[in-house]
XYZ file of C-alpha atoms in Angstrom:
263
model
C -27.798 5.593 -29.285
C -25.098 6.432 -31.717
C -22.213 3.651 -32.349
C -19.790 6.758 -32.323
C -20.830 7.400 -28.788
C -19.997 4.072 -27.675
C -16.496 4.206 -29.555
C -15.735 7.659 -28.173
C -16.354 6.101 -24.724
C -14.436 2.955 -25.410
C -11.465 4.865 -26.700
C -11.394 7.309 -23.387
C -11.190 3.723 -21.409
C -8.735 2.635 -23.595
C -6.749 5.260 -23.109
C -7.157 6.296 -19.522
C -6.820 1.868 -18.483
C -3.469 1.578 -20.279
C -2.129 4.606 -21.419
C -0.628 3.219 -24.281
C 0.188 5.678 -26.843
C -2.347 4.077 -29.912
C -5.071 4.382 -27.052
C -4.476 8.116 -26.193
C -3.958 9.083 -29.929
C -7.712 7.489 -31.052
C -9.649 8.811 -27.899
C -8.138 12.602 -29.124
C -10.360 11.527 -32.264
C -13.380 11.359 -29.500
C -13.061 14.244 -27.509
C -14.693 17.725 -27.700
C -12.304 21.170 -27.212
C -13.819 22.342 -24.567
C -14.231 19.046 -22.883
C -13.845 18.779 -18.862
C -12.940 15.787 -16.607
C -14.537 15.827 -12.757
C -12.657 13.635 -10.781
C -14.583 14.466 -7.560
C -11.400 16.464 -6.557
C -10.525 18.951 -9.696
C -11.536 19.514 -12.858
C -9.661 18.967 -15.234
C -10.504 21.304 -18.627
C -9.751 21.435 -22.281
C -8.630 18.592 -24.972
C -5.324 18.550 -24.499
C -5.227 19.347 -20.483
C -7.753 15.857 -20.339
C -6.133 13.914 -22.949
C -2.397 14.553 -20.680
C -4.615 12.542 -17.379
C -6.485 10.025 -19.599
C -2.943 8.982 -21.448
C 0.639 7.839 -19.257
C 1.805 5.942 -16.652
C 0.414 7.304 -13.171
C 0.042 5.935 -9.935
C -3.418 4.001 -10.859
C -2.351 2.835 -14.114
C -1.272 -0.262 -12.808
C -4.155 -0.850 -10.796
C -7.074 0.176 -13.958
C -4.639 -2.701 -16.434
C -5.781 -5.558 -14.128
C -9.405 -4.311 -13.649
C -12.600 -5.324 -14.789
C -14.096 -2.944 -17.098
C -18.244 -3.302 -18.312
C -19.651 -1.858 -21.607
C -20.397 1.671 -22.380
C -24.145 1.572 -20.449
C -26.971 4.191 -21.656
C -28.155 6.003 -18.576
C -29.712 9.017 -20.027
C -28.602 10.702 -22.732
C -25.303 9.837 -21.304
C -23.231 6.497 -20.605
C -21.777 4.779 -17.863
C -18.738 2.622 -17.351
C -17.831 0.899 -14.432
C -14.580 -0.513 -13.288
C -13.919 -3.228 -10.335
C -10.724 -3.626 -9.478
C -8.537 -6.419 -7.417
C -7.800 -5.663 -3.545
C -4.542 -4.007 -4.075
C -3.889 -2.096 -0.775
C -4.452 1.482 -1.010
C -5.819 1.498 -4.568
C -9.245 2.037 -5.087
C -11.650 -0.679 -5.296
C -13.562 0.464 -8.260
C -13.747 3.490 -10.684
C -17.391 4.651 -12.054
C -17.110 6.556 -15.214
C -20.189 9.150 -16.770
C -19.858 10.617 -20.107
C -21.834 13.690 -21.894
C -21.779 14.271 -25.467
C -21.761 17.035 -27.589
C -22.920 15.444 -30.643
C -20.922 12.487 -30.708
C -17.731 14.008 -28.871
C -17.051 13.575 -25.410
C -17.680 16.661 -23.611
C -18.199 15.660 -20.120
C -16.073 12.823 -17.918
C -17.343 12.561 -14.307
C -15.395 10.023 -12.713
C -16.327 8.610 -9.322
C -13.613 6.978 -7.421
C -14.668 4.132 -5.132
C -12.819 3.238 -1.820
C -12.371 0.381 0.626
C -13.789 2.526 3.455
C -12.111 3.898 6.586
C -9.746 1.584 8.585
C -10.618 -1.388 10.637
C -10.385 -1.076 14.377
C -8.313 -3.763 15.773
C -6.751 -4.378 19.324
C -4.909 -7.508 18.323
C -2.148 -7.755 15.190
C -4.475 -9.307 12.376
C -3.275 -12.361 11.431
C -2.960 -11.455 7.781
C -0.343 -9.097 8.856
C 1.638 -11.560 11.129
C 2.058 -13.419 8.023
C 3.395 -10.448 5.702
C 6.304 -8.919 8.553
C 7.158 -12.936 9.190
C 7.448 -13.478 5.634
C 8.649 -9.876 4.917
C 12.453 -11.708 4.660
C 11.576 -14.650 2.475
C 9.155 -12.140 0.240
C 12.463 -9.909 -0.769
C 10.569 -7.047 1.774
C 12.749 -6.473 4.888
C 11.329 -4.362 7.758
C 13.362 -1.321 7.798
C 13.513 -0.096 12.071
C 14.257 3.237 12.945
C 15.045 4.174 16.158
C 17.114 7.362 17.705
C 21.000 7.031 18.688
C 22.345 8.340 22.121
C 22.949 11.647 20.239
C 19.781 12.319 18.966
C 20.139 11.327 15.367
C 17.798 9.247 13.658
C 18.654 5.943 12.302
C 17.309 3.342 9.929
C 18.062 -0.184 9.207
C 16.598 -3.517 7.415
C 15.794 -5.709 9.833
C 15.672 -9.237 8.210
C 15.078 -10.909 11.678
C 12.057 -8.880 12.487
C 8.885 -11.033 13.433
C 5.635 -11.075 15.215
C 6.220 -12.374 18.943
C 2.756 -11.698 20.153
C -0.800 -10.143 19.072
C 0.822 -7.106 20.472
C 4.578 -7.312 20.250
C 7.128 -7.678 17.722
C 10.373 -8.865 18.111
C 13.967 -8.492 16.225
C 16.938 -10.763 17.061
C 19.970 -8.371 16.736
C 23.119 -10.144 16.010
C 25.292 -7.504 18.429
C 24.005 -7.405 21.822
C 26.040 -4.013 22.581
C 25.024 -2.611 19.141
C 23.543 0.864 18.282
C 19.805 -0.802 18.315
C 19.908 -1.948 21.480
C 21.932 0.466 23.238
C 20.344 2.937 21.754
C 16.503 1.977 22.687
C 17.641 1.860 26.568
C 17.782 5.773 26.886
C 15.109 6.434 24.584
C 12.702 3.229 23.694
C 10.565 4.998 21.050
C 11.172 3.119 17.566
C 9.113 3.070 14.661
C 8.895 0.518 11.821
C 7.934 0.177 7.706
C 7.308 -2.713 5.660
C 6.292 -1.896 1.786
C 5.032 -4.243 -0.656
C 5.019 -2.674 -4.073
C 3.562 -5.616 -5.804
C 0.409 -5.888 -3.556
C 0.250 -2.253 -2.192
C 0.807 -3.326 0.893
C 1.820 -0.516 3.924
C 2.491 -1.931 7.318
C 3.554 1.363 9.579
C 4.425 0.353 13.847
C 5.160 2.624 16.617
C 6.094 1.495 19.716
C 8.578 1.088 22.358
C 11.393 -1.436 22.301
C 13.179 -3.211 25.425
C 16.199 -5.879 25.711
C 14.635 -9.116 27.333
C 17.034 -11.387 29.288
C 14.478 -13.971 29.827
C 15.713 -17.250 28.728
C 12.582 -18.418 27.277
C 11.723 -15.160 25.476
C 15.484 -15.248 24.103
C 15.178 -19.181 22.911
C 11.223 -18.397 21.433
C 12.616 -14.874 19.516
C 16.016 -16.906 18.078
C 14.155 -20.124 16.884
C 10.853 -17.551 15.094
C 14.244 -15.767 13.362
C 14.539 -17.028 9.675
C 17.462 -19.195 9.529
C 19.499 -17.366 7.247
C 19.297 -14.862 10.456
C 20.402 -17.629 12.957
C 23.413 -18.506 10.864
C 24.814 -15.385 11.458
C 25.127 -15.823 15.306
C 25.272 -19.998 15.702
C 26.182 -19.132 19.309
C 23.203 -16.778 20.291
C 25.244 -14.123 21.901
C 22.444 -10.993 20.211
C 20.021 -9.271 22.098
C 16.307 -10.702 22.259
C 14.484 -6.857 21.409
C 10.855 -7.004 21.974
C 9.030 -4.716 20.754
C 5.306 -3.386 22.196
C 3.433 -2.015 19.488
C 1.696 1.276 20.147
C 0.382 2.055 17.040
C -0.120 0.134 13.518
C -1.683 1.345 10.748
C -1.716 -1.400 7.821
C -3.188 -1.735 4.225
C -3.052 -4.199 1.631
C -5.136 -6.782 -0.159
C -7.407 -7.426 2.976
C -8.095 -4.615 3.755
C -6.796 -1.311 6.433
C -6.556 -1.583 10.285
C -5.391 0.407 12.819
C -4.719 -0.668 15.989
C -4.187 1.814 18.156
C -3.384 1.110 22.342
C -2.304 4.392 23.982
């Protein structure tokens, strides 16, 4: 097979795995006027409509930089590239690449985008995800809570005492005791919670339904999980132990998507 082939298909890697502007301008050199790119979702058609999704920053970019990218394969009279990438959340796990020639231009790019699969069922929090909401503080990732005030408006907050209490509970220390968290989850208990991790991808989502415990050993358990830069803010524990039972979670990241579900 011609060398310009395997250069046309190198360059469209180039391109579309960095998006640097060098890359885009050489794999223009490679591609056909007419060309079309199949992403299994659109198509994508003419030079300049498939060099503008081959060249940039968008939301994969990130994700094809730090993959693993094989030769230009022969398969046909066409060739194939495949991509594997790291476990990055909701990014794909791998990208397979065909291309068509019209002489030695790229006419044809069908690209095949490969997934983790559907979510996990769980009926316990993994333990994976224990780890990322009771390190979310220390990681520079706060849980933000949302929860509805006594007038109906919605309300969100960072939560930087937010852990897991249980395999199906979470619990938040909150400094005031009378405060609009707890007040407000007495008349209506339904609360919701996010955790983001940009750098890995990682989405935790919670639903569930909050209560103030009195229990003595559920309040000492909940203030001693509570990072200490928490505790220092109320030496005297006068807060409000909130537990939290979880009704839904959905969660992706590096090990994979669950969803535990209990209602």
């Amino acid at each position: 097979m011609a060398d310009k082939r395997v250069q046309a298909a190198e360059a469209v890697v180039q391109s579309l795995r960095t998006g640097e502007r060098v890359a885009s301008s050489r794999a223009a050199e490679h591609l056909a006027d007419n060309v079309v790119l199949d992403t299994g979702r659109e198509q994508v058609e003419g030079k300049a409509a498939v060099l503008e999704r081959i060249s940039g920053d968008w939301p994969f970019t990130s994700t094809y930089k730090q993959g693993g990218w094989s030769e230009p394969q022969p398969e046909g009279d066409k060739l194939k590239v495949t991509a594997a990438f790291p476990a990055l959340g909701a990014a794909p796990a791998g990208l397979n690449l065909t291309f068509s020639f019209d002489g030695d231009k790229v006419s044809h790019i069908q690209q095949e985008t490969l997934t983790g699969g559907p979510p996990q069922q769980v009926d316990r929090i993994p333990d994976h995800i224990k780890g990322q909401i009771n390190s979310a503080l220390y990681n520079g990732t706060p849980v933000v809570v949302t929860y509805v005030d006594e007038s109906g408006q919605p309300k969100s907050s960072l939560r930087g005492s937010t852990v897991v209490f249980n395999d199906s509970q979470l619990g938040i220390w909150v400094r005031d005791a009378n405060g609009g968290l707890p007040t407000a989850t007495k008349v209506n208990p339904k609360v919701s919670l996010l955790y983001r991790d940009s750098k890995t991808r990682s989405t935790i989502v919670v639903e569930g339904r909050a209560h103030v415990s009195e229990d003595e050993e559920v309040r000492r358990r909940l203030y001693e999980l509570t990072p200490e830069v928490e505790q220092l803010h109320d030496t005297g524990r006068k807060g409000a132990a909130l537990l939290i039972d979880v009704v839904r979670l959905q969660g992706g990241g590096p090990k994979g998507n669950y969803r535990m579900q209990k209602e």
